[in-house]
Amino acid sequence: MARATRIAAALVCLVGIILFAYAVPTFYVQLRDHCIGQACPAFYDTPPTAEWLAARGWTSAWFAAAYTAVYTLFGLVYIGAGVLILSKKASGLTGQVAAVALVNVGLSFGSLGQGLSVARPELAVPLQLLEGLGFCALYTLFFIFPSGRFAPRWTLYLWLAILVPGVVRTAFPEWIPVPLYQGWSIFWMASLLFVQIYRYRKIMNPVEKQQTKWAVFGMASAMAGLFSITLLFLFANSVLQRSPLLLFAADGVLELSMMLMPVALAFALLKRRLWDIDPIVNRTVVYGALSLFVVAAYVLIVWYLGMILRTSSTWFGSIVAAGVVAVLFAPLKNGLQRKVNRLMYGENDDPLSVLTRLGRSLENPLSPADALDVVVRTLKDALRVPYAGLRLHRNGASFMAAEIGGRSEETWTFPLVHRGEAVGELLVAARSPGEAFTPSDRRFLDVLARHAGAVVQSAQATLDLRQSNEELRDSRERLVLAREEERRRLRRNLHDDLAPRLAALAFTASAGETLLESDPAKTKAILAELQTVIRMTVTDIRRLVHDLRPPALDELGLVGAIRERMNDLNRPLRPDSASGGGGSLVFHLDAPETLPPLPAAVEVAAFRIVTEAIVNVVKHARATECRVRIMCPASGDGLELEVTDDGKGSGGGAARDPIGGPGGIGLQSMRERAEELGGSCRLERRTPAGSRLWAYLPVAEQGGESA
């Protein structure tokens, strides 16, 4: 199928090229021999007279050659673009349709085909068919460009609904009235515009959008030239018809503007990596609007001064108009350039206003996430880019904190730095595939990135503070729960053990009192039992008090209490002991002779941490030596604790994880005791064996004691 359509397109183009080659000399002869000083069916403008040519020293051959050259150049550009597209097999069906359209428009748009049909009436029907086929191909091209498909499906039915009346009108003009034909013309023009906008926004990928920009630019430029010359003929036709030079100039401008369409189509279909068309569109819009203003201002001033001065002389008005236009040209050009730049590129040339607007937005109370969203939204709106994102670096990891728009593969990265530290990155997609940012864009992004770094740092600080608050709240919750559990345990011990025991002591004493006279021997036994229970009760009470605060701290101080605890544990280990090994464990204590005054909470936490650590060494390490160091930094604002051992069971790790015992609840308890006071605690593995527990407790005024 593809081969058949390609052969058919090539045959149609070949017929058009042959007729074009035949039409060029035929049109020249018709214009030279039959169109001087009289109406000429081969030429739609008013030809000059022989007297007008003779007065200027020109001949009819020059006149015919000038017009033939313009129409030939126009045809060659269209036919050349069509043949080039077809020969390169560009874009399949789209290229074939474009080639047929361009070749036949090059033949029929000017007067070459008209001159050939006048000179050779037998070729009128083939020329009319080719003209209709060229129109159908051109119309179809804008329905399938650039993919070669009718997408979405309903565009096929719209294409048929418009194409059928056009074919009927071409073949049988009398069948369709003029008003209906005019309505049909307006409808198909509007449908082309609607379909292109819909396909551009909903269907096309980025490369196809870039191709469409080129095609639309060429078509828009051609239509602008056609529309301008049409208006000129409508409002100044009498002036034009009296001046053959103005007619020739108008024809030349029209043909040159129409040549932009095949050039743009060739770029869109042949060039793989398309040049960025936005700067071309930018300059075209600016200078097109500026030219219209200059012409309109000049004509208006000359007309107005002529009306006021009541004179037909235009030299004075021309001088004044030229002066006004010269004065207004530069500021108007700069103003138009700024407006068009802002429309196409955003506010890249005015970073101050963007930063001012960003600052005003950030003045409102915003969460960190909302503040980062404001930054990326401001960037996207200011530069008119399809995507903007913000990636944060936090705690050694990177994550997307905010983004807006559809992310593409071609994304540019701009680092965010605050006080010499990389805090994140700005991710910005180019406005179109393959397009690079202009120097103005880069300057704008650099300025915005420097200011956005402070916003990101502030957001990160807020997030860190929020996380710290959450961790502090969790720690306080754990502390409250631990204290409530401890209170519950004390209450249970007092209520379920000591209270009944004390009540039993009262009953026992009462029984002894009753039997004192009647049975002294029984009373003596009761009193002996009473003494044993009282001793047990005292022991339990001392244990409860010890859990609240070890008495040794008050009696011996921190260093003495730790040494006493080490003496209790410093005994030969039996082979069947819990350590699972033989030999003996030797403790060493390195501590200053005297410690500075410590808050009670620090003393209790230090004692608990050290005793938990050495009990863990005894139970799990299978060590022969354990060294405890207590250090006070020179600044005197903290207390450092270090417990090291040479345990053989520390290498595997599993044997050391269940740190704990009767005196505490393990490593987690030691960490929490340190963190409650604003310190830290960590357990490290030593090489080749053993472990090291290190804790730091800040020495400051504490609000209370920790148990």
XYZ file of C-alpha atoms in Angstrom:
707
model
C 0.000 0.000 0.000
C 2.767 2.420 0.911
C 4.584 1.665 -2.353
C 1.403 2.200 -4.389
C 0.668 5.582 -2.787
C 4.260 6.637 -3.313
C 4.130 5.724 -7.014
C 0.790 7.559 -7.408
C 2.197 10.669 -5.704
C 5.283 10.539 -7.898
C 3.151 10.291 -11.090
C 0.993 13.258 -10.049
C 4.090 15.308 -9.231
C 5.674 14.319 -12.543
C 2.602 15.493 -14.504
C 2.621 18.781 -12.581
C 6.321 19.334 -13.250
C 5.900 18.658 -16.987
C 2.991 21.077 -17.233
C 4.940 23.674 -15.225
C 7.923 23.395 -17.587
C 5.553 23.813 -20.531
C 3.668 26.704 -18.891
C 6.701 28.956 -18.262
C 7.582 29.776 -21.917
C 3.909 29.706 -22.916
C 3.021 32.310 -20.280
C 5.960 34.468 -21.324
C 4.824 34.483 -24.952
C 1.198 35.212 -24.004
C 2.231 38.106 -21.788
C 4.666 39.569 -24.335
C 2.496 39.283 -27.429
C -1.122 39.574 -26.216
C -1.220 41.481 -22.931
C 0.201 44.956 -23.679
C -2.391 47.732 -23.506
C -5.422 45.419 -23.438
C -7.265 42.988 -21.197
C -5.530 39.636 -21.127
C -7.243 36.371 -20.039
C -3.822 34.919 -19.234
C -3.075 37.707 -16.694
C -5.400 38.855 -13.902
C -3.817 42.314 -13.363
C -4.197 45.340 -15.600
C -1.307 45.237 -18.120
C 0.642 48.423 -18.881
C 0.254 50.246 -22.153
C 2.926 50.451 -24.846
C 3.204 54.206 -24.248
C 3.856 53.690 -20.515
C 6.613 51.189 -21.272
C 8.144 53.406 -23.995
C 8.182 56.443 -21.667
C 10.426 54.515 -19.320
C 12.548 52.897 -22.010
C 11.173 49.417 -21.364
C 9.878 46.833 -23.795
C 7.104 44.294 -23.648
C 9.727 41.542 -23.418
C 11.089 43.085 -20.205
C 7.618 43.315 -18.748
C 6.835 39.680 -19.622
C 10.210 38.477 -18.338
C 9.778 40.238 -14.986
C 6.417 38.617 -14.226
C 7.506 35.268 -15.634
C 10.597 35.346 -13.398
C 8.498 36.008 -10.258
C 6.003 33.227 -11.000
C 8.767 30.850 -12.068
C 10.693 31.453 -8.845
C 7.516 30.846 -6.853
C 6.808 27.609 -8.711
C 10.386 26.373 -8.449
C 10.423 26.876 -4.672
C 7.169 24.930 -4.226
C 8.049 22.196 -6.712
C 11.609 21.916 -5.379
C 10.360 21.503 -1.794
C 7.811 18.901 -2.915
C 10.328 16.880 -4.922
C 12.871 17.040 -2.087
C 10.329 15.772 0.452
C 9.186 12.975 -1.864
C 12.726 11.905 -2.782
C 13.774 11.654 0.881
C 10.723 9.490 1.716
C 10.026 11.932 4.524
C 7.306 10.950 7.001
C 5.592 8.399 4.735
C 2.049 9.362 3.760
C 2.448 12.881 5.153
C 5.429 13.520 2.898
C 3.610 12.158 -0.164
C 0.550 14.333 0.451
C 2.779 17.350 1.074
C 4.684 16.742 -2.166
C 1.451 16.536 -4.240
C 0.108 19.689 -2.581
C 3.290 21.730 -3.053
C 3.891 20.734 -6.687
C 0.335 21.537 -7.764
C 0.138 24.788 -5.784
C 3.396 25.848 -7.457
C 1.741 25.290 -10.832
C -1.715 26.748 -10.192
C -1.364 29.560 -7.644
C 0.146 32.153 -9.981
C -0.792 32.929 -13.563
C 1.323 30.237 -15.209
C -1.457 27.617 -15.255
C -3.978 30.248 -16.348
C -1.757 31.310 -19.252
C -1.294 27.685 -20.326
C -5.026 26.978 -20.297
C -5.625 30.068 -22.462
C -2.930 29.138 -24.957
C -3.825 25.408 -24.943
C -7.556 24.989 -24.195
C -7.225 21.203 -24.470
C -5.160 21.284 -21.262
C -7.762 23.245 -19.291
C -9.430 20.138 -17.811
C -6.161 18.464 -16.669
C -5.050 21.767 -15.174
C -8.367 22.138 -13.334
C -8.102 18.584 -12.010
C -4.555 19.174 -10.801
C -5.629 22.408 -9.129
C -8.451 20.611 -7.312
C -6.133 17.750 -6.374
C -3.591 20.224 -5.019
C -6.241 21.902 -2.862
C -7.470 18.536 -1.543
C -3.910 17.467 -0.758
C -3.135 20.743 1.011
C -6.328 20.511 3.038
C -5.663 16.851 3.895
C -2.115 17.649 4.916
C -3.276 19.747 7.851
C -5.531 16.924 9.085
C -2.789 14.277 9.163
C 0.323 16.376 9.795
C 2.841 15.256 10.978
C 2.029 11.649 11.979
C 0.180 10.687 8.763
C -2.902 9.517 10.729
C -6.348 10.920 11.349
C -6.108 11.283 15.110
C -8.499 11.389 16.839
C -10.829 9.251 14.750
C -13.565 11.851 14.412
C -11.246 14.082 12.333
C -11.622 11.585 9.450
C -15.375 12.171 9.315
C -14.915 15.937 9.551
C -12.412 15.753 6.696
C -14.893 13.834 4.518
C -17.746 16.196 5.384
C -15.700 19.162 4.153
C -13.891 17.533 1.240
C -16.939 16.146 -0.567
C -18.665 19.551 -1.057
C -15.358 21.006 -2.255
C -14.944 18.330 -4.905
C -18.540 18.772 -6.032
C -18.069 22.534 -6.245
C -14.915 22.089 -8.342
C -16.535 19.616 -10.752
C -20.027 21.136 -10.899
C -19.904 24.806 -9.845
C -23.604 25.366 -10.670
C -24.756 22.783 -8.135
C -23.692 24.798 -5.062
C -24.926 28.419 -4.706
C -22.441 31.166 -3.954
C -23.686 31.919 -0.369
C -23.474 28.230 0.511
C -19.997 28.046 -0.980
C -18.885 31.067 1.070
C -20.214 29.485 4.247
C -18.421 26.264 3.373
C -15.163 28.208 2.868
C -15.429 29.828 6.304
C -16.234 26.457 7.880
C -13.244 24.613 6.430
C -10.860 27.412 7.423
C -12.205 27.374 11.002
C -12.034 23.567 11.101
C -8.367 23.611 10.105
C -7.598 25.970 12.972
C -9.642 23.973 15.486
C -8.164 20.606 14.486
C -4.598 21.888 14.671
C -5.125 23.383 18.139
C -6.843 20.229 19.412
C -4.216 17.870 18.025
C -1.407 20.072 19.336
C -2.778 20.110 22.887
C -4.163 16.568 23.169
C -2.479 14.231 20.675
C 1.001 15.296 19.615
C 4.242 14.369 21.342
C 6.988 16.999 21.887
C 8.757 16.341 18.555
C 5.479 16.507 16.610
C 4.652 19.763 18.383
C 7.951 21.215 17.206
C 7.204 20.087 13.640
C 3.755 21.648 13.869
C 5.263 24.938 15.007
C 7.293 25.071 11.799
C 4.328 24.177 9.607
C 1.995 26.656 11.319
C 4.651 29.367 11.105
C 4.971 28.848 7.356
C 1.207 28.752 6.834
C 0.616 31.777 9.067
C 3.276 33.793 7.243
C 1.768 32.858 3.878
C -1.748 33.685 5.018
C -0.582 36.980 6.524
C 0.936 38.000 3.197
C -2.144 36.886 1.269
C -4.465 38.689 3.676
C -2.424 41.907 3.571
C -2.286 42.039 -0.230
C -5.995 41.200 -0.425
C -6.804 44.133 1.876
C -4.583 46.349 -0.255
C -6.499 45.408 -3.400
C -9.831 45.895 -1.627
C -9.109 49.394 -0.287
C -6.583 50.757 -2.817
C -7.422 48.889 -6.001
C -7.825 52.010 -8.125
C -4.408 53.297 -7.065
C -2.780 49.963 -7.801
C -4.406 49.541 -11.198
C -3.102 52.944 -12.292
C 0.502 52.034 -11.402
C 1.988 48.907 -13.013
C 5.001 49.235 -10.713
C 2.820 49.052 -7.580
C 0.992 46.069 -9.070
C 4.284 44.307 -9.713
C 5.531 45.113 -6.172
C 2.307 43.803 -4.615
C 2.557 40.631 -6.672
C 6.194 40.184 -5.685
C 5.469 40.638 -1.961
C 2.600 38.146 -2.157
C 4.686 35.507 -3.924
C 7.617 35.947 -1.543
C 5.416 35.603 1.564
C 3.789 32.483 0.143
C 7.238 30.916 -0.407
C 7.702 30.635 3.359
C 5.183 27.779 3.525
C 7.127 25.169 1.471
C 10.385 26.114 3.201
C 8.831 25.628 6.650
C 7.231 22.316 5.612
C 10.560 21.060 4.284
C 12.248 21.893 7.598
C 9.471 20.190 9.577
C 9.546 16.970 7.542
C 13.238 16.632 6.683
C 15.280 17.875 9.630
C 15.563 15.303 12.406
C 16.667 17.630 15.171
C 14.656 20.730 14.434
C 16.090 24.149 14.950
C 14.254 26.125 17.569
C 11.606 28.134 15.762
C 10.607 30.287 18.733
C 13.245 32.995 18.087
C 12.116 33.174 14.457
C 8.497 33.546 15.510
C 9.547 36.127 18.076
C 11.314 38.319 15.536
C 8.575 37.833 12.944
C 5.857 38.973 15.339
C 7.873 41.960 16.561
C 8.925 43.278 13.169
C 5.590 42.409 11.558
C 3.697 44.401 14.177
C 6.275 47.188 13.949
C 5.931 47.369 10.167
C 2.166 47.570 10.404
C 2.458 50.396 12.914
C 4.938 52.312 10.783
C 2.791 52.063 7.671
C -0.422 52.859 9.539
C 1.118 55.799 11.417
C 2.693 57.218 8.251
C -0.527 57.008 6.218
C -2.649 58.362 9.064
C -0.376 61.348 9.731
C -0.099 62.261 6.052
C -3.877 62.013 5.619
C -4.601 63.979 8.791
C -2.217 66.821 7.928
C -3.613 66.955 4.395
C -7.126 67.325 5.810
C -6.056 70.077 8.215
C -3.914 72.058 5.757
C -6.391 71.514 2.879
C -3.656 70.795 0.407
C -2.908 67.964 -1.955
C 0.854 68.350 -1.494
C 2.217 65.504 0.600
C 5.834 66.573 1.077
C 5.190 68.386 4.358
C 3.052 65.586 5.722
C 5.618 63.033 4.633
C 8.387 64.860 6.493
C 6.301 65.142 9.671
C 5.178 61.507 9.437
C 8.749 60.328 8.902
C 9.903 62.323 11.945
C 7.143 60.972 14.196
C 7.808 57.419 13.065
C 11.558 57.855 13.621
C 10.991 59.165 17.156
C 8.535 56.404 18.088
C 10.361 53.553 16.379
C 12.957 52.724 19.073
C 10.678 52.859 22.168
C 7.909 51.060 20.316
C 10.302 48.343 19.153
C 11.635 47.863 22.693
C 8.131 47.759 24.140
C 6.929 45.253 21.553
C 10.025 43.118 22.097
C 9.371 43.016 25.859
C 5.722 42.113 25.354
C 6.481 39.335 22.873
C 9.361 38.036 25.001
C 7.098 37.866 28.035
C 4.429 36.115 25.991
C 6.848 33.472 24.683
C 9.608 33.236 27.297
C 8.010 34.614 30.441
C 9.756 37.133 32.691
C 13.341 36.006 32.229
C 14.440 39.580 31.535
C 12.910 40.937 34.758
C 14.057 38.772 37.675
C 13.484 41.590 40.166
C 9.707 41.586 39.673
C 9.643 37.779 39.921
C 11.620 37.807 43.175
C 9.392 40.555 44.522
C 6.293 38.522 43.740
C 7.903 35.430 45.275
C 8.738 37.364 48.436
C 5.178 38.611 48.770
C 3.866 35.066 48.408
C 6.254 33.819 51.093
C 5.151 36.549 53.502
C 1.962 34.584 54.104
C 2.032 31.827 56.751
C 2.916 28.689 54.790
C 3.985 25.180 55.635
C 7.410 24.062 54.328
C 5.748 22.005 51.571
C 3.581 24.952 50.502
C 6.597 27.294 50.476
C 8.505 24.947 48.156
C 5.405 24.639 45.932
C 5.330 28.445 45.659
C 8.970 28.429 44.478
C 8.445 25.883 41.687
C 5.111 27.424 40.629
C 6.716 30.877 40.416
C 9.565 29.447 38.334
C 7.221 27.647 35.938
C 4.980 30.684 35.442
C 7.857 33.132 35.110
C 9.727 31.179 32.400
C 6.692 29.547 30.732
C 8.321 26.116 30.970
C 6.336 22.840 30.935
C 7.915 21.454 34.125
C 9.677 22.670 37.253
C 10.723 20.637 40.272
C 12.731 20.947 43.463
C 14.878 18.146 44.894
C 16.156 18.383 48.486
C 19.313 16.905 50.037
C 18.573 15.883 53.599
C 20.252 13.436 55.957
C 22.450 12.087 53.175
C 19.504 11.337 50.874
C 17.762 13.166 48.016
C 14.035 13.322 47.393
C 11.567 15.352 45.336
C 9.994 17.940 47.620
C 7.849 19.786 45.061
C 7.133 19.635 41.326
C 4.593 20.981 38.878
C 3.890 20.044 35.262
C 4.765 16.930 33.284
C 8.369 15.874 33.713
C 10.289 15.134 30.499
C 13.565 13.357 29.769
C 15.394 16.582 28.897
C 15.610 18.301 32.278
C 18.189 20.904 33.268
C 19.569 20.941 36.811
C 20.572 24.058 38.763
C 22.160 23.596 42.221
C 20.758 25.349 45.284
C 23.525 26.497 47.627
C 23.127 28.232 50.981
C 26.193 29.394 52.932
C 28.440 27.137 50.891
C 26.325 24.027 51.469
C 24.401 22.275 48.688
C 20.833 22.042 49.986
C 19.043 20.914 46.840
C 18.542 21.274 43.098
C 16.137 23.023 40.754
C 14.921 20.847 37.886
C 13.619 22.721 34.834
C 12.434 21.278 31.524
C 13.140 23.120 28.288
C 10.221 24.810 26.557
C 10.464 22.346 23.679
C 12.576 19.232 22.908
C 16.154 19.981 21.966
C 15.847 23.622 22.980
C 18.536 25.121 25.189
C 18.008 27.938 27.629
C 19.069 31.354 26.453
C 21.728 33.358 28.329
C 18.899 35.492 29.711
C 17.151 32.347 30.966
C 20.346 31.137 32.630
C 20.945 34.458 34.359
C 17.390 34.422 35.617
C 17.710 30.835 36.889
C 21.011 31.608 38.611
C 19.474 34.562 40.442
C 16.394 32.581 41.411
C 18.491 29.599 42.556
C 20.574 31.797 44.871
C 17.477 33.225 46.532
C 15.632 29.904 46.554
C 18.527 28.354 48.491
C 17.600 30.426 51.537
C 13.956 29.371 51.218
C 14.946 25.716 50.968
C 17.285 26.009 53.963
C 14.507 27.603 55.995
C 12.097 24.857 54.967
C 14.654 22.199 55.895
C 15.243 23.839 59.269
C 11.499 23.845 59.875
C 11.288 20.171 58.905
C 14.228 19.327 61.178
C 12.670 21.241 64.043
C 9.365 19.494 63.461
C 11.103 16.118 63.421
C 12.993 16.991 66.613
C 9.742 18.016 68.250
C 8.177 14.730 67.225
C 11.146 12.775 68.564
C 11.051 14.785 71.800
C 7.341 14.140 72.126
C 7.890 10.418 71.545
C 10.717 10.403 74.085
C 8.553 12.165 76.647
C 5.760 9.719 75.997
C 8.126 6.820 76.556
C 9.450 8.465 79.706
C 5.968 9.029 81.075
C 4.997 5.446 80.259
C 8.161 4.129 81.925
C 7.548 6.206 85.035
C 3.916 5.119 85.191
C 5.005 1.501 84.846
C 7.528 2.025 87.638
C 4.872 3.598 89.835
C 2.514 0.744 89.062
C 5.231 -1.741 90.041
C 5.923 0.082 93.302
C 2.215 0.320 94.054
C 1.786 -3.378 93.333
C 4.731 -4.296 95.532
C 3.498 -2.109 98.359
C -0.125 -3.166 98.018
C 0.285 -6.845 97.258
C 3.407 -7.645 99.300
C 4.372 -5.160 101.973
C 0.900 -4.117 103.038
C -0.353 -7.682 103.680
C 2.968 -8.520 105.301
C 2.722 -5.565 107.689
C -0.892 -6.471 108.440
C 0.233 -10.033 109.179
C 2.925 -8.670 111.484
C 0.246 -6.805 113.408
C -1.839 -9.962 113.796
C 1.233 -11.957 114.819
C 2.182 -9.368 117.447
C -1.406 -9.405 118.731
C -1.333 -13.203 118.941
C 1.941 -13.096 120.878
C 0.478 -10.589 123.267
C -2.563 -12.836 123.868
C -0.451 -15.939 124.531
C 2.216 -14.165 126.599
C 0.830 -15.288 129.989
C -0.934 -18.493 129.027
C 1.700 -20.040 126.757
C 5.159 -18.393 127.023
C 6.807 -21.055 124.852
C 4.358 -20.449 122.020
C 4.808 -16.730 122.404
C 8.577 -17.132 122.087
C 8.182 -19.046 118.804
C 5.810 -16.395 117.479
C 8.279 -13.638 118.327
C 11.106 -15.497 116.578
C 8.986 -15.839 113.440
C 8.055 -12.175 113.769
C 11.726 -11.163 113.774
C 12.371 -13.192 110.580
C 9.446 -11.568 108.767
C 10.506 -8.119 109.885
C 14.054 -8.710 108.562
C 12.604 -9.846 105.180
C 10.350 -6.820 105.065
C 13.256 -4.471 105.774
C 15.224 -6.152 102.954
C 12.352 -5.639 100.507
C 11.971 -1.997 101.529
C 15.698 -1.449 101.020
C 15.414 -3.038 97.577
C 12.590 -0.658 96.649
C 14.599 2.283 97.895
C 17.626 1.036 95.977
C 15.563 0.955 92.787
C 14.581 4.568 93.351
C 18.126 5.752 94.100
C 21.009 3.463 95.015
C 22.021 4.208 98.634
C 25.657 3.660 97.718
C 25.581 6.924 95.752
C 24.795 8.855 98.915
C 27.238 6.866 101.022
C 30.205 6.411 98.662
C 29.640 8.790 95.737
C 29.520 7.842 92.067
C 33.063 6.429 91.805
C 32.803 4.539 95.068
C 29.407 3.075 94.188
C 30.700 1.833 90.840
C 33.810 0.361 92.478
C 31.626 -1.440 95.036
C 29.469 -2.853 92.238
C 32.603 -4.020 90.400
C 33.877 -5.674 93.589
C 30.617 -7.584 93.878
C 31.042 -8.906 90.343
C 34.823 -9.374 90.383
C 34.956 -13.087 91.214
C 36.240 -16.188 89.390
C 33.786 -17.420 86.820
C 32.764 -21.069 87.203
C 32.743 -23.263 84.079
C 29.006 -23.795 84.466
C 28.210 -20.151 84.903
C 26.015 -18.145 82.607
C 29.009 -16.849 80.700
C 29.700 -20.282 79.362
C 33.467 -20.058 79.823
C 36.125 -20.518 82.434
C 38.795 -18.243 83.824
C 38.298 -14.965 85.689
C 37.052 -11.513 84.750
C 39.176 -8.614 85.940
C 37.687 -5.122 86.267
C 39.691 -1.891 86.033
C 38.352 1.511 86.974
C 39.986 4.688 85.635
C 38.455 7.725 87.296
C 39.650 11.005 88.795
C 40.165 11.189 92.534
C 37.302 13.590 92.901
C 34.482 14.498 90.554
C 32.915 17.932 90.348
C 29.509 18.286 91.981
C 27.029 16.419 89.817
C 23.244 16.769 89.697
C 21.415 13.815 91.221
C 19.876 12.877 87.854
C 23.331 12.701 86.240
C 24.690 10.539 89.069
C 21.814 8.079 88.852
C 21.975 7.902 85.032
C 25.768 7.366 85.060
C 25.535 4.664 87.724
C 22.711 2.850 85.926
C 24.491 2.980 82.543
C 27.802 1.685 83.913
C 26.259 -1.089 86.017
C 24.052 -2.205 83.111
C 27.143 -2.322 80.872
C 29.348 -4.335 83.249
C 26.511 -6.767 84.068
C 26.137 -7.283 80.319
C 29.875 -7.998 80.030
C 29.614 -10.597 82.806
C 26.595 -12.327 81.316
C 27.310 -12.271 77.573
C 30.853 -11.237 76.621
C 32.989 -14.198 77.751
C 35.641 -11.569 78.466
C 38.751 -11.705 80.649
C 39.128 -7.964 81.147
C 36.711 -5.078 81.483
C 37.810 -1.473 81.830
C 35.601 1.377 83.032
C 36.663 4.985 82.454
C 34.987 8.061 83.897
C 36.174 11.344 82.387
C 35.339 14.990 82.894
C 36.151 17.236 79.902
C 38.247 20.321 80.556
C 35.236 22.513 79.904
C 33.466 20.864 82.819
C 30.123 20.816 81.004
C 29.722 17.051 80.725
C 30.598 13.585 81.940
C 31.979 10.868 79.642
C 31.608 7.167 80.410
C 33.418 4.363 78.616
C 33.128 0.603 79.192
C 35.374 -1.652 77.102
C 35.971 -5.395 77.117
C 37.907 -8.000 75.161
C 35.012 -10.410 74.925
C 35.297 -13.287 72.488
C 31.561 -13.458 72.020
C 31.180 -9.978 70.544
C 32.170 -10.834 67.007
C 28.977 -12.546 66.038
C 26.804 -9.779 67.274
C 23.860 -11.949 68.169
C 25.269 -12.799 71.571
C 25.630 -9.108 72.419
C 22.230 -7.876 71.304
C 20.124 -8.947 74.305
C 21.775 -6.494 76.666
C 19.893 -6.447 79.908
C 19.301 -8.258 83.123
C 17.762 -7.817 86.511
C 19.292 -4.395 86.990
C 17.883 -2.767 83.821
C 16.110 -3.156 80.502
C 19.082 -3.198 78.144
C 20.759 -0.916 75.641
C 17.528 0.931 74.845
C 17.228 1.840 78.517
C 20.808 3.159 78.567
C 20.156 5.299 75.477
C 16.958 6.707 76.912
C 18.661 7.538 80.233
C 21.324 9.502 78.342
C 18.895 11.210 75.935
C 16.584 12.267 78.784
C 19.424 14.472 80.001
C 20.308 15.722 76.494
C 23.221 13.319 76.070
C 23.921 10.307 73.877
C 24.922 6.663 74.174
C 26.221 4.178 71.635
C 27.657 0.656 71.494
C 30.549 -0.084 69.108
C 32.323 -3.279 68.045
C 36.060 -3.374 68.568
C 38.687 -4.983 66.349
C 39.610 -7.820 66.541
C 37.239 -8.596 69.419
C 35.330 -6.958 72.192
C 33.027 -3.982 72.400
C 33.001 -0.402 73.589
C 30.102 1.418 75.168
C 30.404 5.192 75.213
C 28.034 7.660 76.822
C 28.034 11.403 77.267
C 25.915 13.150 79.894
C 25.799 16.954 79.923
C 26.245 18.493 83.352
C 23.673 21.205 83.850
C 20.975 22.133 86.303
C 18.358 19.389 86.045
C 14.787 19.837 86.858
C 14.505 16.668 88.819
C 15.897 13.246 89.419
C 15.749 10.359 87.060
C 15.177 6.903 88.319
